[in-house]
Amino acid sequence: MAERRILVVEDTDLLRRMYRDRLVQDGYDVLEAADGLAALSILREEHVDLILLDLIMPRMGGIEVLEAVSADPRTKGTPVIVLTNLGEEGTVEHAVSLGAVDYLIKNQTRPADVAEKVRLTLESLCAPDAPLASFKVFLTDHRGDVDCLVDHAGLKRRLFCPACETDIVLELVPVP
């Protein structure tokens, strides 16, 4: 498997170097940014598999970066782990609502803990080159669990388009 690339966005030099050194030791390719603007610049040029994102930074904070990442189709599916300090619970909740997959409290976390969280997050995702499977299912009245699905989803009883009289097809597509 190709080397996974992590972007560490942290304005404190010592923390950024500690995270970088540990992640490099674990076999990751690590890119670094000291603020949100630098992070967005890197993300325009480079593909990353995961972002470690500090929330409070000069020039542009983590929330603004997360909003930009979520809005950009090229980076929208990139997992983000927020790095935060105690007392920022409301901001963390906002970050999670914007798509952050998890968070770590910096003063309670060692670089080994960060590396473990990165490993677990990346393992929980599909392999980067594996195609995501999708399925098309033709719905037929009174077959299998179709009636339960129709009731549960509040669908109309007619399982074909009344305008064109073609069968309704349910497409199941995984969310990356």
PDB file of C-alpha atoms in Angstrom:
ATOM      1  CA  MET A   1       0.000   0.000   0.000  1.00  0.00           C
ATOM      2  CA  ALA A   2       1.192   3.502  -0.759  1.00  0.00           C
ATOM      3  CA  GLU A   3       2.475   5.650   2.086  1.00  0.00           C
ATOM      4  CA  ARG A   4      -0.361   7.599   3.726  1.00  0.00           C
ATOM      5  CA  ARG A   5      -0.014  11.381   3.835  1.00  0.00           C
ATOM      6  CA  ILE A   6      -0.995  13.375   6.926  1.00  0.00           C
ATOM      7  CA  LEU A   7      -1.286  17.167   7.151  1.00  0.00           C
ATOM      8  CA  VAL A   8      -0.467  18.470  10.643  1.00  0.00           C
ATOM      9  CA  VAL A   9      -1.895  21.961  11.170  1.00  0.00           C
ATOM     10  CA  GLU A  10      -0.595  23.326  14.481  1.00  0.00           C
ATOM     11  CA  ASP A  11       0.735  26.781  15.307  1.00  0.00           C
ATOM     12  CA  THR A  12       2.954  25.649  18.205  1.00  0.00           C
ATOM     13  CA  ASP A  13       6.287  24.611  16.663  1.00  0.00           C
ATOM     14  CA  LEU A  14       7.180  22.126  19.396  1.00  0.00           C
ATOM     15  CA  LEU A  15       3.853  20.267  19.166  1.00  0.00           C
ATOM     16  CA  ARG A  16       3.919  20.260  15.370  1.00  0.00           C
ATOM     17  CA  ARG A  17       7.461  18.769  15.365  1.00  0.00           C
ATOM     18  CA  MET A  18       6.540  16.170  18.001  1.00  0.00           C
ATOM     19  CA  TYR A  19       3.487  15.020  16.019  1.00  0.00           C
ATOM     20  CA  ARG A  20       5.465  15.035  12.779  1.00  0.00           C
ATOM     21  CA  ASP A  21       8.375  13.040  14.224  1.00  0.00           C
ATOM     22  CA  ARG A  22       6.079  10.386  15.677  1.00  0.00           C
ATOM     23  CA  LEU A  23       4.006  10.046  12.504  1.00  0.00           C
ATOM     24  CA  VAL A  24       7.146   9.829  10.328  1.00  0.00           C
ATOM     25  CA  GLN A  25       8.484   7.169  12.697  1.00  0.00           C
ATOM     26  CA  ASP A  26       5.240   5.235  12.103  1.00  0.00           C
ATOM     27  CA  GLY A  27       5.737   5.382   8.329  1.00  0.00           C
ATOM     28  CA  TYR A  28       3.537   8.308   7.299  1.00  0.00           C
ATOM     29  CA  ASP A  29       4.449  11.078   4.895  1.00  0.00           C
ATOM     30  CA  VAL A  30       3.809  14.271   6.874  1.00  0.00           C
ATOM     31  CA  LEU A  31       3.107  17.770   5.613  1.00  0.00           C
ATOM     32  CA  GLU A  32       3.045  20.697   8.050  1.00  0.00           C
ATOM     33  CA  ALA A  33       1.269  24.031   8.326  1.00  0.00           C
ATOM     34  CA  ALA A  34       1.546  26.612  11.095  1.00  0.00           C
ATOM     35  CA  ASP A  35      -1.848  28.217  10.408  1.00  0.00           C
ATOM     36  CA  GLY A  36      -5.067  27.764   8.479  1.00  0.00           C
ATOM     37  CA  LEU A  37      -4.049  29.778   5.431  1.00  0.00           C
ATOM     38  CA  ALA A  38      -0.899  27.686   4.981  1.00  0.00           C
ATOM     39  CA  ALA A  39      -3.009  24.530   5.385  1.00  0.00           C
ATOM     40  CA  LEU A  40      -5.429  25.565   2.634  1.00  0.00           C
ATOM     41  CA  SER A  41      -2.519  26.418   0.366  1.00  0.00           C
ATOM     42  CA  ILE A  42      -1.086  22.918   0.866  1.00  0.00           C
ATOM     43  CA  LEU A  43      -4.497  21.306   0.321  1.00  0.00           C
ATOM     44  CA  ARG A  44      -4.842  23.094  -3.044  1.00  0.00           C
ATOM     45  CA  GLU A  45      -1.577  21.492  -4.210  1.00  0.00           C
ATOM     46  CA  GLU A  46      -1.362  18.151  -2.400  1.00  0.00           C
ATOM     47  CA  HIS A  47      -3.600  15.167  -1.683  1.00  0.00           C
ATOM     48  CA  VAL A  48      -3.706  14.169   1.979  1.00  0.00           C
ATOM     49  CA  ASP A  49      -5.314  11.143   3.604  1.00  0.00           C
ATOM     50  CA  LEU A  50      -5.997  12.800   6.972  1.00  0.00           C
ATOM     51  CA  ILE A  51      -5.758  16.235   8.595  1.00  0.00           C
ATOM     52  CA  LEU A  52      -4.751  16.879  12.215  1.00  0.00           C
ATOM     53  CA  LEU A  53      -6.198  20.334  12.825  1.00  0.00           C
ATOM     54  CA  ASP A  54      -5.606  22.745  15.696  1.00  0.00           C
ATOM     55  CA  LEU A  55      -8.615  24.963  16.357  1.00  0.00           C
ATOM     56  CA  ILE A  56      -7.041  28.143  17.725  1.00  0.00           C
ATOM     57  CA  MET A  57      -4.405  29.574  15.356  1.00  0.00           C
ATOM     58  CA  PRO A  58      -3.345  32.964  14.008  1.00  0.00           C
ATOM     59  CA  ARG A  59      -4.452  34.243  10.580  1.00  0.00           C
ATOM     60  CA  MET A  60      -7.123  31.544  10.125  1.00  0.00           C
ATOM     61  CA  GLY A  61      -8.487  29.202  12.766  1.00  0.00           C
ATOM     62  CA  GLY A  62      -9.397  25.551  12.536  1.00  0.00           C
ATOM     63  CA  ILE A  63     -13.148  26.116  12.202  1.00  0.00           C
ATOM     64  CA  GLU A  64     -12.632  28.245   9.071  1.00  0.00           C
ATOM     65  CA  VAL A  65     -10.287  25.604   7.664  1.00  0.00           C
ATOM     66  CA  LEU A  66     -12.829  22.878   8.383  1.00  0.00           C
ATOM     67  CA  GLU A  67     -15.559  24.905   6.659  1.00  0.00           C
ATOM     68  CA  ALA A  68     -13.330  25.321   3.587  1.00  0.00           C
ATOM     69  CA  VAL A  69     -12.381  21.626   3.569  1.00  0.00           C
ATOM     70  CA  SER A  70     -16.047  20.606   3.842  1.00  0.00           C
ATOM     71  CA  ALA A  71     -17.074  22.963   1.031  1.00  0.00           C
ATOM     72  CA  ASP A  72     -14.378  21.894  -1.448  1.00  0.00           C
ATOM     73  CA  PRO A  73     -15.295  18.753  -3.442  1.00  0.00           C
ATOM     74  CA  ARG A  74     -11.590  17.814  -3.664  1.00  0.00           C
ATOM     75  CA  THR A  75     -11.177  17.653   0.124  1.00  0.00           C
ATOM     76  CA  LYS A  76     -14.714  17.060   1.377  1.00  0.00           C
ATOM     77  CA  GLY A  77     -14.170  13.393   2.250  1.00  0.00           C
ATOM     78  CA  THR A  78     -10.823  13.911   3.962  1.00  0.00           C
ATOM     79  CA  PRO A  79     -11.038  12.851   7.611  1.00  0.00           C
ATOM     80  CA  VAL A  80     -10.155  15.588  10.112  1.00  0.00           C
ATOM     81  CA  ILE A  81      -9.086  15.011  13.709  1.00  0.00           C
ATOM     82  CA  VAL A  82      -9.325  18.191  15.746  1.00  0.00           C
ATOM     83  CA  LEU A  83      -6.595  19.120  18.235  1.00  0.00           C
ATOM     84  CA  THR A  84      -7.985  21.222  21.041  1.00  0.00           C
ATOM     85  CA  ASN A  85      -7.414  22.487  24.566  1.00  0.00           C
ATOM     86  CA  LEU A  86      -9.674  22.030  27.563  1.00  0.00           C
ATOM     87  CA  GLY A  87     -12.497  24.537  27.745  1.00  0.00           C
ATOM     88  CA  GLU A  88     -13.272  24.521  24.016  1.00  0.00           C
ATOM     89  CA  GLU A  89     -16.159  22.021  24.171  1.00  0.00           C
ATOM     90  CA  GLY A  90     -18.581  24.232  22.235  1.00  0.00           C
ATOM     91  CA  THR A  91     -16.039  24.773  19.489  1.00  0.00           C
ATOM     92  CA  VAL A  92     -15.320  21.041  19.330  1.00  0.00           C
ATOM     93  CA  GLU A  93     -19.036  20.296  18.955  1.00  0.00           C
ATOM     94  CA  HIS A  94     -19.193  22.826  16.129  1.00  0.00           C
ATOM     95  CA  ALA A  95     -16.159  21.186  14.469  1.00  0.00           C
ATOM     96  CA  VAL A  96     -17.811  17.761  14.676  1.00  0.00           C
ATOM     97  CA  SER A  97     -21.003  19.196  13.165  1.00  0.00           C
ATOM     98  CA  LEU A  98     -18.858  20.452  10.267  1.00  0.00           C
ATOM     99  CA  GLY A  99     -17.443  16.983   9.645  1.00  0.00           C
ATOM    100  CA  ALA A 100     -14.515  16.408  12.000  1.00  0.00           C
ATOM    101  CA  VAL A 101     -14.361  12.665  12.716  1.00  0.00           C
ATOM    102  CA  ASP A 102     -12.840  12.946  16.189  1.00  0.00           C
ATOM    103  CA  TYR A 103     -10.892  15.201  18.539  1.00  0.00           C
ATOM    104  CA  LEU A 104      -7.970  15.036  20.953  1.00  0.00           C
ATOM    105  CA  ILE A 105      -7.287  17.285  23.932  1.00  0.00           C
ATOM    106  CA  LYS A 106      -3.685  18.394  23.470  1.00  0.00           C
ATOM    107  CA  ASN A 107      -2.605  18.687  27.096  1.00  0.00           C
ATOM    108  CA  GLN A 108      -3.937  15.193  27.839  1.00  0.00           C
ATOM    109  CA  THR A 109      -2.470  13.519  24.758  1.00  0.00           C
ATOM    110  CA  ARG A 110       1.003  12.201  23.988  1.00  0.00           C
ATOM    111  CA  PRO A 111       2.352  11.959  20.415  1.00  0.00           C
ATOM    112  CA  ALA A 112       1.873   8.176  20.666  1.00  0.00           C
ATOM    113  CA  ASP A 113      -1.845   8.752  21.388  1.00  0.00           C
ATOM    114  CA  VAL A 114      -2.109  11.006  18.346  1.00  0.00           C
ATOM    115  CA  ALA A 115      -0.403   8.383  16.170  1.00  0.00           C
ATOM    116  CA  GLU A 116      -2.753   5.691  17.471  1.00  0.00           C
ATOM    117  CA  LYS A 117      -5.831   7.841  16.749  1.00  0.00           C
ATOM    118  CA  VAL A 118      -4.510   8.484  13.218  1.00  0.00           C
ATOM    119  CA  ARG A 119      -3.908   4.756  12.667  1.00  0.00           C
ATOM    120  CA  LEU A 120      -7.368   3.780  13.924  1.00  0.00           C
ATOM    121  CA  THR A 121      -9.070   6.474  11.859  1.00  0.00           C
ATOM    122  CA  LEU A 122      -7.269   5.461   8.667  1.00  0.00           C
ATOM    123  CA  GLU A 123      -7.941   1.762   9.308  1.00  0.00           C
ATOM    124  CA  SER A 124     -11.646   2.474   9.704  1.00  0.00           C
ATOM    125  CA  LEU A 125     -11.757   3.905   6.194  1.00  0.00           C
ATOM    126  CA  CYS A 126     -11.753   1.928   2.991  1.00  0.00           C
ATOM    127  CA  ALA A 127      -8.462   1.374   1.231  1.00  0.00           C
ATOM    128  CA  PRO A 128      -7.722   4.563  -0.749  1.00  0.00           C
ATOM    129  CA  ASP A 129      -7.643   2.850  -4.144  1.00  0.00           C
ATOM    130  CA  ALA A 130     -10.509   0.408  -3.580  1.00  0.00           C
ATOM    131  CA  PRO A 131     -13.666   1.319  -5.451  1.00  0.00           C
ATOM    132  CA  LEU A 132     -16.703   1.845  -3.266  1.00  0.00           C
ATOM    133  CA  ALA A 133     -19.441  -0.627  -4.137  1.00  0.00           C
ATOM    134  CA  SER A 134     -22.880   0.638  -5.078  1.00  0.00           C
ATOM    135  CA  PHE A 135     -25.983  -1.360  -5.879  1.00  0.00           C
ATOM    136  CA  LYS A 136     -29.157  -0.801  -7.870  1.00  0.00           C
ATOM    137  CA  VAL A 137     -32.173  -2.587  -6.469  1.00  0.00           C
ATOM    138  CA  PHE A 138     -35.438  -2.828  -8.364  1.00  0.00           C
ATOM    139  CA  LEU A 139     -38.386  -2.528  -6.004  1.00  0.00           C
ATOM    140  CA  THR A 140     -41.320  -4.819  -6.613  1.00  0.00           C
ATOM    141  CA  ASP A 141     -44.589  -4.727  -4.679  1.00  0.00           C
ATOM    142  CA  HIS A 142     -45.046  -7.404  -2.026  1.00  0.00           C
ATOM    143  CA  ARG A 143     -41.574  -8.961  -2.464  1.00  0.00           C
ATOM    144  CA  GLY A 144     -39.147  -9.452   0.424  1.00  0.00           C
ATOM    145  CA  ASP A 145     -39.070  -6.469   2.775  1.00  0.00           C
ATOM    146  CA  VAL A 146     -40.250  -3.945   0.208  1.00  0.00           C
ATOM    147  CA  ASP A 147     -43.546  -3.312   2.024  1.00  0.00           C
ATOM    148  CA  CYS A 148     -41.651  -2.672   5.299  1.00  0.00           C
ATOM    149  CA  LEU A 149     -39.251  -0.321   3.504  1.00  0.00           C
ATOM    150  CA  VAL A 150     -42.138   1.547   1.883  1.00  0.00           C
ATOM    151  CA  ASP A 151     -43.906   1.939   5.241  1.00  0.00           C
ATOM    152  CA  HIS A 152     -40.738   2.910   7.123  1.00  0.00           C
ATOM    153  CA  ALA A 153     -39.593   5.481   4.545  1.00  0.00           C
ATOM    154  CA  GLY A 154     -43.090   6.861   3.981  1.00  0.00           C
ATOM    155  CA  LEU A 155     -42.955   6.086   0.270  1.00  0.00           C
ATOM    156  CA  LYS A 156     -46.036   6.029  -1.920  1.00  0.00           C
ATOM    157  CA  ARG A 157     -47.428   2.578  -2.530  1.00  0.00           C
ATOM    158  CA  ARG A 158     -46.900   2.753  -6.277  1.00  0.00           C
ATOM    159  CA  LEU A 159     -43.370   1.526  -6.995  1.00  0.00           C
ATOM    160  CA  PHE A 160     -43.189   2.984 -10.480  1.00  0.00           C
ATOM    161  CA  CYS A 161     -43.141   6.481 -11.833  1.00  0.00           C
ATOM    162  CA  PRO A 162     -46.730   7.463 -12.684  1.00  0.00           C
ATOM    163  CA  ALA A 163     -45.538   9.840 -15.399  1.00  0.00           C
ATOM    164  CA  CYS A 164     -43.294   7.480 -17.359  1.00  0.00           C
ATOM    165  CA  GLU A 165     -44.525   4.169 -15.868  1.00  0.00           C
ATOM    166  CA  THR A 166     -41.021   2.834 -15.220  1.00  0.00           C
ATOM    167  CA  ASP A 167     -40.028   0.874 -12.118  1.00  0.00           C
ATOM    168  CA  ILE A 168     -38.499   2.711  -9.195  1.00  0.00           C
ATOM    169  CA  VAL A 169     -34.870   1.787  -8.714  1.00  0.00           C
ATOM    170  CA  LEU A 170     -33.281   2.235  -5.312  1.00  0.00           C
ATOM    171  CA  GLU A 171     -29.582   2.994  -5.654  1.00  0.00           C
ATOM    172  CA  LEU A 172     -27.503   2.222  -2.589  1.00  0.00           C
ATOM    173  CA  VAL A 173     -24.306   4.236  -2.643  1.00  0.00           C
ATOM    174  CA  PRO A 174     -21.802   4.224   0.241  1.00  0.00           C
ATOM    175  CA  VAL A 175     -20.813   7.531   1.771  1.00  0.00           C
ATOM    176  CA  PRO A 176     -17.003   7.860   1.707  1.00  0.00           C
TER     177      PRO A 176
END
